[in-house]
PDB file of C-alpha atoms in Angstrom:
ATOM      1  CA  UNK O   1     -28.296-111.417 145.301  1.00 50.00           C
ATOM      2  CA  UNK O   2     -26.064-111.540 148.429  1.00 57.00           C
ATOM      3  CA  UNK O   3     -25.690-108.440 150.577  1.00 61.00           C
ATOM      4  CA  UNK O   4     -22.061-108.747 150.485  1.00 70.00           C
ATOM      5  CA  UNK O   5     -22.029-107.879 146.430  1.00 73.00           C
ATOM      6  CA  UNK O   6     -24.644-105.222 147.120  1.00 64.00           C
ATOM      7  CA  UNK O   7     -22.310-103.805 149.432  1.00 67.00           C
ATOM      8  CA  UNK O   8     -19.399-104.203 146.772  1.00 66.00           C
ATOM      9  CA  UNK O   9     -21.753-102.306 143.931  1.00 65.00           C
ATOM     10  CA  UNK O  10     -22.416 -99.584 146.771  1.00 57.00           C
ATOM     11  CA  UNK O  11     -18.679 -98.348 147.279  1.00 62.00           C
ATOM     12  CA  UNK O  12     -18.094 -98.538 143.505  1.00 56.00           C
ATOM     13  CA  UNK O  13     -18.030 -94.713 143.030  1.00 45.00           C
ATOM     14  CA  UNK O  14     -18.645 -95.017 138.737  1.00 50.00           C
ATOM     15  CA  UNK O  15     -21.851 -97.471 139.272  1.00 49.00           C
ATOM     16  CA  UNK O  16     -23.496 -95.049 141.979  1.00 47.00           C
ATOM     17  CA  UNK O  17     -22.125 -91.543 141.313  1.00 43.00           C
ATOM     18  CA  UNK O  18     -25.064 -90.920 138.365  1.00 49.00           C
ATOM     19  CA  UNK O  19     -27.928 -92.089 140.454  1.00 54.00           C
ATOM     20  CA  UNK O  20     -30.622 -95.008 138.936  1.00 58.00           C
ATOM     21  CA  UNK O  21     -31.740 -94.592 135.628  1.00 61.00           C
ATOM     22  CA  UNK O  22     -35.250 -93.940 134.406  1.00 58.00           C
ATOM     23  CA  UNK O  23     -35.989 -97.987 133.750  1.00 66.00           C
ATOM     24  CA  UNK O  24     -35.258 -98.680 137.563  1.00 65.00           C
ATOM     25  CA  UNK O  25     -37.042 -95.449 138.798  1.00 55.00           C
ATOM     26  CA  UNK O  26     -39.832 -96.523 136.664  1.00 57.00           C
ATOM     27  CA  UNK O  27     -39.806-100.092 137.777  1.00 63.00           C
ATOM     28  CA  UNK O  28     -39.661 -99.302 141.212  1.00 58.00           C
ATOM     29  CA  UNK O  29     -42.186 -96.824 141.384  1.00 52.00           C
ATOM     30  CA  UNK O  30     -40.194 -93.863 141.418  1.00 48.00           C
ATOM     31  CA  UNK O  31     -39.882 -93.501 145.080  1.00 47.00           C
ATOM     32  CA  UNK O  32     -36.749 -94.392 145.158  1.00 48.00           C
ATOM     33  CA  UNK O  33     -35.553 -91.132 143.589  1.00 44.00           C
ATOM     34  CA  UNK O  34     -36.682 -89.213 146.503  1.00 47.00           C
ATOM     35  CA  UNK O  35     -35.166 -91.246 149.145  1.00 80.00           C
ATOM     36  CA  UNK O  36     -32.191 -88.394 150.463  1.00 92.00           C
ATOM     37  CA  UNK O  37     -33.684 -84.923 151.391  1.00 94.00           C
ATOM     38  CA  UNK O  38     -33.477 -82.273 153.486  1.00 95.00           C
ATOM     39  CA  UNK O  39     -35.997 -80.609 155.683  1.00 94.00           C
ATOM     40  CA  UNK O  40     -36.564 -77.797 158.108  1.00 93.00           C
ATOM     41  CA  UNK O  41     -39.546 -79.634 160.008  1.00 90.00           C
ATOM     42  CA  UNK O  42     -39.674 -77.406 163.338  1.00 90.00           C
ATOM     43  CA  UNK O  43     -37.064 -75.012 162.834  1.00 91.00           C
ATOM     44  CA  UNK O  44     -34.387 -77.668 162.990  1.00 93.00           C
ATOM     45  CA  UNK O  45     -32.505 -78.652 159.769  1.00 95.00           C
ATOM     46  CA  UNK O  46     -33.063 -82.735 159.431  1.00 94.00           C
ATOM     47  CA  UNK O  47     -32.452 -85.574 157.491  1.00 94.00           C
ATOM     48  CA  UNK O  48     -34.795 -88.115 156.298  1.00 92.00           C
ATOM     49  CA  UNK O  49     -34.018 -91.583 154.161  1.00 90.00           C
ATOM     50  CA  UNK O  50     -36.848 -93.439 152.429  1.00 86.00           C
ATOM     51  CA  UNK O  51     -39.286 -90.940 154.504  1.00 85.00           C
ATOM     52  CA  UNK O  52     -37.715 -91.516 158.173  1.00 89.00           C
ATOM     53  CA  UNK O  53     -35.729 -88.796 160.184  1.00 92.00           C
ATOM     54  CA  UNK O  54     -31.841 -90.186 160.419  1.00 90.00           C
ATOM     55  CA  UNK O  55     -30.287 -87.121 162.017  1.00 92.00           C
ATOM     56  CA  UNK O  56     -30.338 -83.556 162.880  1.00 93.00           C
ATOM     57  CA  UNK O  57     -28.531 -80.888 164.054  1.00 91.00           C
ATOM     58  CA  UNK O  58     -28.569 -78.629 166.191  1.00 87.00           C
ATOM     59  CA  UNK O  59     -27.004 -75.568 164.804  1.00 91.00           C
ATOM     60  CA  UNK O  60     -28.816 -72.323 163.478  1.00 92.00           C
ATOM     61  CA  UNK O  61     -27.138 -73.132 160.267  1.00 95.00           C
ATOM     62  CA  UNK O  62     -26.176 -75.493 157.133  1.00 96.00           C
ATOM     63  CA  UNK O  63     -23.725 -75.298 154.556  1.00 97.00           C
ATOM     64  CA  UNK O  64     -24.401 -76.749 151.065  1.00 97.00           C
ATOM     65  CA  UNK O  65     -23.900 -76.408 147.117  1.00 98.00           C
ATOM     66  CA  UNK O  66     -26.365 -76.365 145.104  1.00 98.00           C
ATOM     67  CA  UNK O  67     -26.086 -78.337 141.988  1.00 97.00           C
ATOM     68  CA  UNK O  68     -28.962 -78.257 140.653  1.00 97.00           C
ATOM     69  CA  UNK O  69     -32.865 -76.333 140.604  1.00 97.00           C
ATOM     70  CA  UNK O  70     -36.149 -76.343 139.253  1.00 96.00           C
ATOM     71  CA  UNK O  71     -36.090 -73.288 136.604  1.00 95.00           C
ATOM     72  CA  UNK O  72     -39.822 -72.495 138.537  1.00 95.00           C
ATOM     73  CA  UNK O  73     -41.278 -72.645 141.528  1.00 95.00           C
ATOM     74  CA  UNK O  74     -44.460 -75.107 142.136  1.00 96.00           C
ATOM     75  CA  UNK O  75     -47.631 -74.822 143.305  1.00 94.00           C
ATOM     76  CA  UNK O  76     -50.145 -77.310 145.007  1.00 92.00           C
ATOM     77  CA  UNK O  77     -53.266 -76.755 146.141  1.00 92.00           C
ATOM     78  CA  UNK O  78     -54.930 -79.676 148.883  1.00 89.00           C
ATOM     79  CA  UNK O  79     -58.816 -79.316 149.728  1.00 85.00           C
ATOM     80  CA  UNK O  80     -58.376 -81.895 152.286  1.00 77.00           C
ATOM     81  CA  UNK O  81     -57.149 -80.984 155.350  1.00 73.00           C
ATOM     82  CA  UNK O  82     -52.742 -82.182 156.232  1.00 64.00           C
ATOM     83  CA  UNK O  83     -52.314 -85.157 158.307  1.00 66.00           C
ATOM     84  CA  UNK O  84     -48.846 -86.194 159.590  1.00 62.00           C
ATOM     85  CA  UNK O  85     -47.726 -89.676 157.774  1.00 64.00           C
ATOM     86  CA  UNK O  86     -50.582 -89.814 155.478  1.00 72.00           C
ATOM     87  CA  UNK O  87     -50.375 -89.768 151.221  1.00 73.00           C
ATOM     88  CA  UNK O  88     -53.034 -87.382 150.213  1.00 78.00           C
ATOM     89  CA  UNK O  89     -53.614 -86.327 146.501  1.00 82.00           C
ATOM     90  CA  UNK O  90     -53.656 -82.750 145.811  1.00 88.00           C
ATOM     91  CA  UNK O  91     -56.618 -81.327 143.681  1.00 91.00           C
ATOM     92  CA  UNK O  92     -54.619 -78.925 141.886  1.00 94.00           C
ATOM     93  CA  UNK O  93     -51.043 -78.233 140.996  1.00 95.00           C
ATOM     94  CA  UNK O  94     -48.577 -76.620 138.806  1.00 96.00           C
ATOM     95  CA  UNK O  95     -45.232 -77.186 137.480  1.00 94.00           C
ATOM     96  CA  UNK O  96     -44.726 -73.668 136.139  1.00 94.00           C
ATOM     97  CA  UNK O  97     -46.808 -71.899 139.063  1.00 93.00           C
ATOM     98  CA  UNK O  98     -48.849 -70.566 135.810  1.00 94.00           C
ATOM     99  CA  UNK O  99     -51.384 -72.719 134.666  1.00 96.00           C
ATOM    100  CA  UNK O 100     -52.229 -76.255 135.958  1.00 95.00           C
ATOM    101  CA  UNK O 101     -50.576 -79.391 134.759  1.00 95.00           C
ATOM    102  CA  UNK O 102     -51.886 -81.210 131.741  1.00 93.00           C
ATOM    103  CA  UNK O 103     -52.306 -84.300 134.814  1.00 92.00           C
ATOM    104  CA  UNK O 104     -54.939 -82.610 137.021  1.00 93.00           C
ATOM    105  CA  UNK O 105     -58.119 -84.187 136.076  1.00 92.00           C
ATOM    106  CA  UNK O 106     -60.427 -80.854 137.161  1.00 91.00           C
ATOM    107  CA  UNK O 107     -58.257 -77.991 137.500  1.00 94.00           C
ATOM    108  CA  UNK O 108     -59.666 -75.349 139.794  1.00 94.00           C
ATOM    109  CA  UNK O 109     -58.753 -72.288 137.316  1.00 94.00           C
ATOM    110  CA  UNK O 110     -57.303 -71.866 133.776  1.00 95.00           C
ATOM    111  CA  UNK O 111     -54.173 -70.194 134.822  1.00 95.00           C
ATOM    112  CA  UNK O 112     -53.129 -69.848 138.378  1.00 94.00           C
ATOM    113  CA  UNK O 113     -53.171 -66.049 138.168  1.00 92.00           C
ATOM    114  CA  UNK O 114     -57.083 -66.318 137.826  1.00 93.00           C
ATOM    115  CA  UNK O 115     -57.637 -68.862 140.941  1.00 93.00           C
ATOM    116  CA  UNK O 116     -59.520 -68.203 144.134  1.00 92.00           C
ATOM    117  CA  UNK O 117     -56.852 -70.339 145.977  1.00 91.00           C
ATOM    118  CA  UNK O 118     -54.036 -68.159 144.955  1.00 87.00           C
ATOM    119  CA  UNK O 119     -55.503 -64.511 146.908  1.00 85.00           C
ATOM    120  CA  UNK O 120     -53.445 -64.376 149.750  1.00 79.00           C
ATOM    121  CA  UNK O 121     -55.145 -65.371 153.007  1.00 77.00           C
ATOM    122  CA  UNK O 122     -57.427 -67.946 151.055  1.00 80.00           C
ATOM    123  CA  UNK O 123     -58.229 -70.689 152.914  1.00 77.00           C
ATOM    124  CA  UNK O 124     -57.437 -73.363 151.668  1.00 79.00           C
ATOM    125  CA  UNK O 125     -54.720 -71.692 150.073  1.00 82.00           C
ATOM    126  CA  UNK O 126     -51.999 -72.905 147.412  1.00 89.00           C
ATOM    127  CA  UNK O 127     -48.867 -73.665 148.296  1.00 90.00           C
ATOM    128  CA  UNK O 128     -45.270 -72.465 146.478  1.00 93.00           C
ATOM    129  CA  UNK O 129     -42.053 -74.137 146.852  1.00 95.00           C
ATOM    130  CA  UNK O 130     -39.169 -74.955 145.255  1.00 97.00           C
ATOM    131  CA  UNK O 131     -37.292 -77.760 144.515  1.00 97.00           C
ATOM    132  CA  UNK O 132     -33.496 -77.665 144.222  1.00 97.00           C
ATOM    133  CA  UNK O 133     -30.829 -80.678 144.740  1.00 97.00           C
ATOM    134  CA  UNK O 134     -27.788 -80.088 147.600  1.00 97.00           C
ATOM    135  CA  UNK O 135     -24.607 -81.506 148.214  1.00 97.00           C
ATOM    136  CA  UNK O 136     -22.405 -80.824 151.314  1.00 96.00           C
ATOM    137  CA  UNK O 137     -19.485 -79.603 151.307  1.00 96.00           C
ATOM    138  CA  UNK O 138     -17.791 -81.991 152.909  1.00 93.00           C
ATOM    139  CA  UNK O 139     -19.424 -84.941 151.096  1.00 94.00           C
ATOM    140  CA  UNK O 140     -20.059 -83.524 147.523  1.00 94.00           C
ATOM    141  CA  UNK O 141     -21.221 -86.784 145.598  1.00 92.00           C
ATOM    142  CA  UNK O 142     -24.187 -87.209 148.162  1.00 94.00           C
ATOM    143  CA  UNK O 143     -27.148 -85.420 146.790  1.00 95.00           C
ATOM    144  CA  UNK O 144     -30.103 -84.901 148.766  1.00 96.00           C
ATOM    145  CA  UNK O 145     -33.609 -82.824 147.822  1.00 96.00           C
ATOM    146  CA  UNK O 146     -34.198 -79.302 149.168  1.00 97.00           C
ATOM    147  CA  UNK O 147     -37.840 -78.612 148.869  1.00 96.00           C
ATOM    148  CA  UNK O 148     -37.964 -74.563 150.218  1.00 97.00           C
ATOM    149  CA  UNK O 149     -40.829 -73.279 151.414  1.00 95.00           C
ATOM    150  CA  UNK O 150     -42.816 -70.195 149.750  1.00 93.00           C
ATOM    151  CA  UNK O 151     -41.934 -67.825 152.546  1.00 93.00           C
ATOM    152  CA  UNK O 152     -37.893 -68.379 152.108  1.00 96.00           C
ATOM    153  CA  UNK O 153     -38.410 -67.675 148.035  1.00 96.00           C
ATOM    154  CA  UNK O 154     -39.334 -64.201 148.240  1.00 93.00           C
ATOM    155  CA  UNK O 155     -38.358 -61.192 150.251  1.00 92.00           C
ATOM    156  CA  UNK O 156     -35.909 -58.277 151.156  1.00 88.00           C
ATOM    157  CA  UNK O 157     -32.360 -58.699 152.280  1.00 88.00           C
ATOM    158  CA  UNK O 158     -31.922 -59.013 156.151  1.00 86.00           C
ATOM    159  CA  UNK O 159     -28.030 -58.464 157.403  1.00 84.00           C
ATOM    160  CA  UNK O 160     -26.696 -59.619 153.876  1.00 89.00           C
ATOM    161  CA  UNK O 161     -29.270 -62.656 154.117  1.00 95.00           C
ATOM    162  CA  UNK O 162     -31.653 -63.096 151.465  1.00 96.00           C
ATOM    163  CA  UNK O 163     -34.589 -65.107 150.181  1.00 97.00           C
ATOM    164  CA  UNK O 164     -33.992 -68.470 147.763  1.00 97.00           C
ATOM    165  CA  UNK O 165     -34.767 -66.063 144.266  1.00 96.00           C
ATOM    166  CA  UNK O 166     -33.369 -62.826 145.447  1.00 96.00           C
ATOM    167  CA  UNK O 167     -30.222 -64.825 146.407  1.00 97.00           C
ATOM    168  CA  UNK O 168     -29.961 -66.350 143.569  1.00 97.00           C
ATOM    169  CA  UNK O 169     -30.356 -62.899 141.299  1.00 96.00           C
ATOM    170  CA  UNK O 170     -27.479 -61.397 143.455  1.00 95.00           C
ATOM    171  CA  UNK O 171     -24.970 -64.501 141.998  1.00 96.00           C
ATOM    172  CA  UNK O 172     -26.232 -63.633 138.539  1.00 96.00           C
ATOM    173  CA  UNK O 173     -25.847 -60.288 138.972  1.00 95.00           C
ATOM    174  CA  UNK O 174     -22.564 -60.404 139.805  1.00 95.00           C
ATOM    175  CA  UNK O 175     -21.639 -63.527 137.400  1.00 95.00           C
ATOM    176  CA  UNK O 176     -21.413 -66.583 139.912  1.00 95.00           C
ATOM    177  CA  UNK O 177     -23.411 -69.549 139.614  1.00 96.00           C
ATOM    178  CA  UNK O 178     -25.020 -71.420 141.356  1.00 96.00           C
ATOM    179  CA  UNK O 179     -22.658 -74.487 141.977  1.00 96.00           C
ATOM    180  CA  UNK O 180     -19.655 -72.977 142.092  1.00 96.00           C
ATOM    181  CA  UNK O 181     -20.495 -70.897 145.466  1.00 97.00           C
ATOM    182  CA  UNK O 182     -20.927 -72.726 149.024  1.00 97.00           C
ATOM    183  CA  UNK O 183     -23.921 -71.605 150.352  1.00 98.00           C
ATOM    184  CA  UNK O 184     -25.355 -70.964 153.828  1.00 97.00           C
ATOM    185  CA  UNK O 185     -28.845 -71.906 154.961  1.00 97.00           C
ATOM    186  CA  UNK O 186     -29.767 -69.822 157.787  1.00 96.00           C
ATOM    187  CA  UNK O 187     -33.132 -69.909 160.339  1.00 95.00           C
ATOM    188  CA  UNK O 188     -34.457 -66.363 160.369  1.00 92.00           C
ATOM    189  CA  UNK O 189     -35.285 -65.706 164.001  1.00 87.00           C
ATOM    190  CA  UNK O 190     -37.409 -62.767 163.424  1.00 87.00           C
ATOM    191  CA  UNK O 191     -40.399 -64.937 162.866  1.00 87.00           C
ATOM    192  CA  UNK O 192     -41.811 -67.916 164.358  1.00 84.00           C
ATOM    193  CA  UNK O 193     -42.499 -70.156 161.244  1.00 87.00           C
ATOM    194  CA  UNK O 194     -39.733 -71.981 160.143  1.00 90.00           C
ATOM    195  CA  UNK O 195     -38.225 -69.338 157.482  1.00 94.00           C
ATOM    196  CA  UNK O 196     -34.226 -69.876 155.526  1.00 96.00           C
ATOM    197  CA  UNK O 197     -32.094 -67.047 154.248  1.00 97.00           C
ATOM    198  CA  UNK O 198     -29.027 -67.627 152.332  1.00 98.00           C
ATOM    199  CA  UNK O 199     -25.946 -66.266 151.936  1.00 97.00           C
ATOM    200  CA  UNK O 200     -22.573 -67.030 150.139  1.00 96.00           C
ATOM    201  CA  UNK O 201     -19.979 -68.302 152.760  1.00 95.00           C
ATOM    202  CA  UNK O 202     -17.394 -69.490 150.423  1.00 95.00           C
ATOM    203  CA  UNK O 203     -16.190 -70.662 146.992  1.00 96.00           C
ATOM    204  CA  UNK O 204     -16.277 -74.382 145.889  1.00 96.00           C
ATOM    205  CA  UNK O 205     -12.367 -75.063 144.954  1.00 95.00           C
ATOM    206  CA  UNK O 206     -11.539 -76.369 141.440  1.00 95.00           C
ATOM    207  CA  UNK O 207     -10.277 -79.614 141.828  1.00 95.00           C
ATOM    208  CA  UNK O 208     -14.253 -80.299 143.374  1.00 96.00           C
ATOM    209  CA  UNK O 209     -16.120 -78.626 140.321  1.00 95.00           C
ATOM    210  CA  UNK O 210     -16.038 -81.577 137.831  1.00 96.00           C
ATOM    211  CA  UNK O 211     -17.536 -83.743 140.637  1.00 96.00           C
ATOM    212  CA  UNK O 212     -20.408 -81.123 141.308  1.00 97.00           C
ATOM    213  CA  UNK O 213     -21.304 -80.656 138.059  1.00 96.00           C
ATOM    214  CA  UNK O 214     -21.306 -84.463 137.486  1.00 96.00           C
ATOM    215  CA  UNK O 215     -23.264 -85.072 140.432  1.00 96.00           C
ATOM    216  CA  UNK O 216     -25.608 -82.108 138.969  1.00 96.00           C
ATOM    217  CA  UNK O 217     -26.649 -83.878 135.416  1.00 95.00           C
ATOM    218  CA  UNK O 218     -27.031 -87.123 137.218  1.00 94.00           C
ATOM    219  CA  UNK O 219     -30.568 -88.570 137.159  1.00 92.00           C
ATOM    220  CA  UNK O 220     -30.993 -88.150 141.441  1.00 92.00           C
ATOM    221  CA  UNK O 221     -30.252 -84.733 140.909  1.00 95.00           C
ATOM    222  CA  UNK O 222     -33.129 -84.590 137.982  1.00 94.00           C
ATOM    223  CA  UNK O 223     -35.840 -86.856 139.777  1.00 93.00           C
ATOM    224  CA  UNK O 224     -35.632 -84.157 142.933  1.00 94.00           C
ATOM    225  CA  UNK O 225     -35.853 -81.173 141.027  1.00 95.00           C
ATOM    226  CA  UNK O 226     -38.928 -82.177 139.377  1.00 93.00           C
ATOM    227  CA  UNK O 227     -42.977 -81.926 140.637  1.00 90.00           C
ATOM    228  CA  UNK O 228     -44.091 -85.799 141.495  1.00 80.00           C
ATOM    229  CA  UNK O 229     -47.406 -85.973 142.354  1.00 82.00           C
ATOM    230  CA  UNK O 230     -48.869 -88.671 144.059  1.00 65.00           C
ATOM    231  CA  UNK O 231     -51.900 -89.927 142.036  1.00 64.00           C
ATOM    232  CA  UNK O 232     -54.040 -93.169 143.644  1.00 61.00           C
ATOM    233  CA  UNK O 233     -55.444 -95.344 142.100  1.00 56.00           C
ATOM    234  CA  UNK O 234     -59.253 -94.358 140.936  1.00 53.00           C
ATOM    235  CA  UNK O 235     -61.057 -97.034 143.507  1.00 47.00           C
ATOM    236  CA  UNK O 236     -58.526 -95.875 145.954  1.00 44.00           C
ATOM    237  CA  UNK O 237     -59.395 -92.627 146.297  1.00 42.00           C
ATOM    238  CA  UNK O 238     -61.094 -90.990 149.010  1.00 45.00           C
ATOM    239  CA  UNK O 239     -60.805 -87.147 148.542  1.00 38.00           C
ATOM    240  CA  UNK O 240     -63.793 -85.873 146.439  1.00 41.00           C
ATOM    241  CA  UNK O 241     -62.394 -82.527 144.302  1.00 38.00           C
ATOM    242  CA  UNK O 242     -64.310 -79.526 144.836  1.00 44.00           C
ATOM    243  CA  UNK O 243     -65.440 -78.086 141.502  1.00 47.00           C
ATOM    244  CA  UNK O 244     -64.420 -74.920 140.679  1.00 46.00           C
ATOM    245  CA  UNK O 245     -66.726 -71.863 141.280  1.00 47.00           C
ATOM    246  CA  UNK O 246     -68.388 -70.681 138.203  1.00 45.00           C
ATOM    247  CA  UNK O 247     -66.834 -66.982 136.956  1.00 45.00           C
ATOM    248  CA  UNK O 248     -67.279 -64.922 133.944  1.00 46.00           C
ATOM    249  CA  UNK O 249     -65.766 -65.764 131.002  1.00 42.00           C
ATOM    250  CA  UNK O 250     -61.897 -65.292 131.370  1.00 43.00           C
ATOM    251  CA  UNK O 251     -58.677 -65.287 128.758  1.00 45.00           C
ATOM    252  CA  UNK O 252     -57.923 -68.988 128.552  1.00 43.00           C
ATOM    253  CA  UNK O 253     -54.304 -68.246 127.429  1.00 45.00           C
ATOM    254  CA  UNK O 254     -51.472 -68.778 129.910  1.00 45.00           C
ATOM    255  CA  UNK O 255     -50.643 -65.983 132.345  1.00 41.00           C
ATOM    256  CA  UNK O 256     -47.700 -63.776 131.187  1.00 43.00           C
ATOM    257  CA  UNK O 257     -44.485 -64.398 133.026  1.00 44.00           C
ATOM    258  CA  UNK O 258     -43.791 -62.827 136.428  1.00 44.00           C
ATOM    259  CA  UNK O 259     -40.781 -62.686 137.827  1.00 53.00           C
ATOM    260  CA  UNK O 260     -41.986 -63.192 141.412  1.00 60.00           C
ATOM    261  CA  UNK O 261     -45.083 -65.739 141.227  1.00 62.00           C
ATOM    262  CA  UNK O 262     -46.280 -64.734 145.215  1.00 51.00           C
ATOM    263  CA  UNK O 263     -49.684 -64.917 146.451  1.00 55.00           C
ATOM    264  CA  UNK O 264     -51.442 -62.100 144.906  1.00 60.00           C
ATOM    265  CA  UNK O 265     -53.756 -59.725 147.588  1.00 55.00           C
ATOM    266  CA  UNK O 266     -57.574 -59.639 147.372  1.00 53.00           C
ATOM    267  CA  UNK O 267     -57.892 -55.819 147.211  1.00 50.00           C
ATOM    268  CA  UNK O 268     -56.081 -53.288 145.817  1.00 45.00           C
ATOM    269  CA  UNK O 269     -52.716 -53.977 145.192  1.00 48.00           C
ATOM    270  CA  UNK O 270     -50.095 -52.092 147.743  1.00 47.00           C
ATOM    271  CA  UNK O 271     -47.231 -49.889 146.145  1.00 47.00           C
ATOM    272  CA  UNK O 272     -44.178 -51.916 146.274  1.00 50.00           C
ATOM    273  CA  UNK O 273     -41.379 -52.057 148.230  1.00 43.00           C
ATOM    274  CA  UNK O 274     -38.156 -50.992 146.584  1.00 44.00           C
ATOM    275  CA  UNK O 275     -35.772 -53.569 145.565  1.00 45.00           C
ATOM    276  CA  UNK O 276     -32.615 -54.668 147.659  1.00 43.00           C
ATOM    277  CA  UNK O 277     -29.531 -52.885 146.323  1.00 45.00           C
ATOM    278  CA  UNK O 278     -28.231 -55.984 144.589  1.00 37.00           C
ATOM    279  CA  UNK O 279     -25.648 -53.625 142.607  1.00 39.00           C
ATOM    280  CA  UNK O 280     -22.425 -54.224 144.663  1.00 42.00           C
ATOM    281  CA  UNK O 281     -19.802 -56.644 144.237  1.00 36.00           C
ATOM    282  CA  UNK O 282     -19.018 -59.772 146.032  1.00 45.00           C
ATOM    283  CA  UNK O 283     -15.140 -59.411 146.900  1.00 45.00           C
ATOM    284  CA  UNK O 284     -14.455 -61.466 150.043  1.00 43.00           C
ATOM    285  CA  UNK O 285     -14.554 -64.902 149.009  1.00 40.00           C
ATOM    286  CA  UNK O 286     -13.597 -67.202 151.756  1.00 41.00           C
ATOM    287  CA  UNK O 287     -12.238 -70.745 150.527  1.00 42.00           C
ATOM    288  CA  UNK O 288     -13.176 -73.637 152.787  1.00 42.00           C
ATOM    289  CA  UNK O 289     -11.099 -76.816 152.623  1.00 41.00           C
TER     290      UNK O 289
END
């Protein structure tokens, strides 16, 4: 096939607008689906394409619509230590951050509310994240993957900022979705690992919705909300899985649903902080061209 009809199929918007199907994404391997994302590697908000950095920039902030997000946060657990460039498979993980996949071959507790790697301050620890599919604003049929990090999930409001969830519950609350809202991605400077707040900057205008919510239901937009795992093949693996330390019999059933799946603390649990005021009203809605 010639690059100049590649090039042709490319700038037809109706053959690339809903993404590759699940034949070609299965074909290829599936990596392919990943290809656009987002990341906040250092404190700086990048761009990577088929795994290599192709920009960044240099502001404190990003713009983008959401279109579409995991309905739960992840977890993965590595007993092998990170290194930069290198696939390693995790030995745990979750795709409802309650009990372990029906995938992991030795899971290292029945529900994740019951696991030694979930106690905050373990180490190894488990990670949380969640996945969630952007557009830009000023390029809405692009979608990329936004993979946020545990620490910008969770949290209390800072200067009308707040955390992925809590931001999320204030739309709700106050009957906006999700796509319909441009949101900003901001670098809390109050802490030295790279933490995101968000905050509503502006509404998407009408004549744009049918495009987000097509780009939303396309299968991109589905492959980068969802928990791929890579899995070697069984001579090619080189990570041996600790088993799991031997407890008292426990309640095999799932854990009950929480509505904020965070690290839990190895002693007694600390009273609570009270909950942002989420009760007021969003009236100044700024619309961007």
């Amino acid at each position: 096939m010639s690059t100049d009809l590649i090039a042709q199929l490319q700038q037809s918007s109706a053959l690339v607008t809903k993404g590759l199907n699940e034949d070609t994404l299965a074909v290829a391997g599936g990596a392919i689906g990943g290809s656009k994302r987002i990341s906040i590697k250092g404190g700086v908000f990048r761009k990577y394409v088929n795994g290599k950095e192709v920009g960044a920039i240099d502001e404190r902030h990003m713009d983008v619509i959401f279109v579409r997000m995991a309905h739960n946060p992840h977890r993965m657990f590595y007993s092998a230590s990170y290194k930069e460039g290198e696939k390693v498979m995790p030995s745990c993980w979750s795709s409802d951050s309650r009990v372990p996949d029906k995938e992991v071959k030795e899971p290292q507790a029945p529900a994740c509310n019951q696991c030694p790697h979930s106690i905050k301050g373990a180490n190894p620890g488990c990670r949380l994240h969640w996945r969630t599919a952007v557009v830009l604003p000023s390029d809405p049929k692009e979608v990329m993957q936004l993979i946020i990090p545990g620490k910008s999930c969770w949290g209390q409001e800072e200067s009308n900022r707040r955390p992925f969830q809590p931001y999320v519950r204030y739309l709700a609350s106050n009957g906006i979705s999700n796509n319909v809202v441009v949101t900003r991605m901001q670098f809390d400077t109050a802490v030295q690992h790279p933490r995101i707040l968000f905050q509503a900057t502006g509404a998407v205008s009408p004549e744009m919705i049918p495009v987000i919510e097509e780009v939303g239901q396309s299968t991109t937009a589905e492959n980068y909300i969802k928990l791929s795992v890579y899995q070697p093949e069984e001579d090619q693996l080189k990570i041996e899985i600790p088993q799991a330390a031997p407890t008292q019999a426990a309640p095999t059933a799932p854990a009950p649903d929480v509505a904020e799946p965070v690290l839990r603390e190895s002693t007694v649990a600390q009273p609570q902080a009270p909950k942002a005021d989420v009760s007021s009203i969003i009236n100044k809605w700024a619309a961007k061209s």
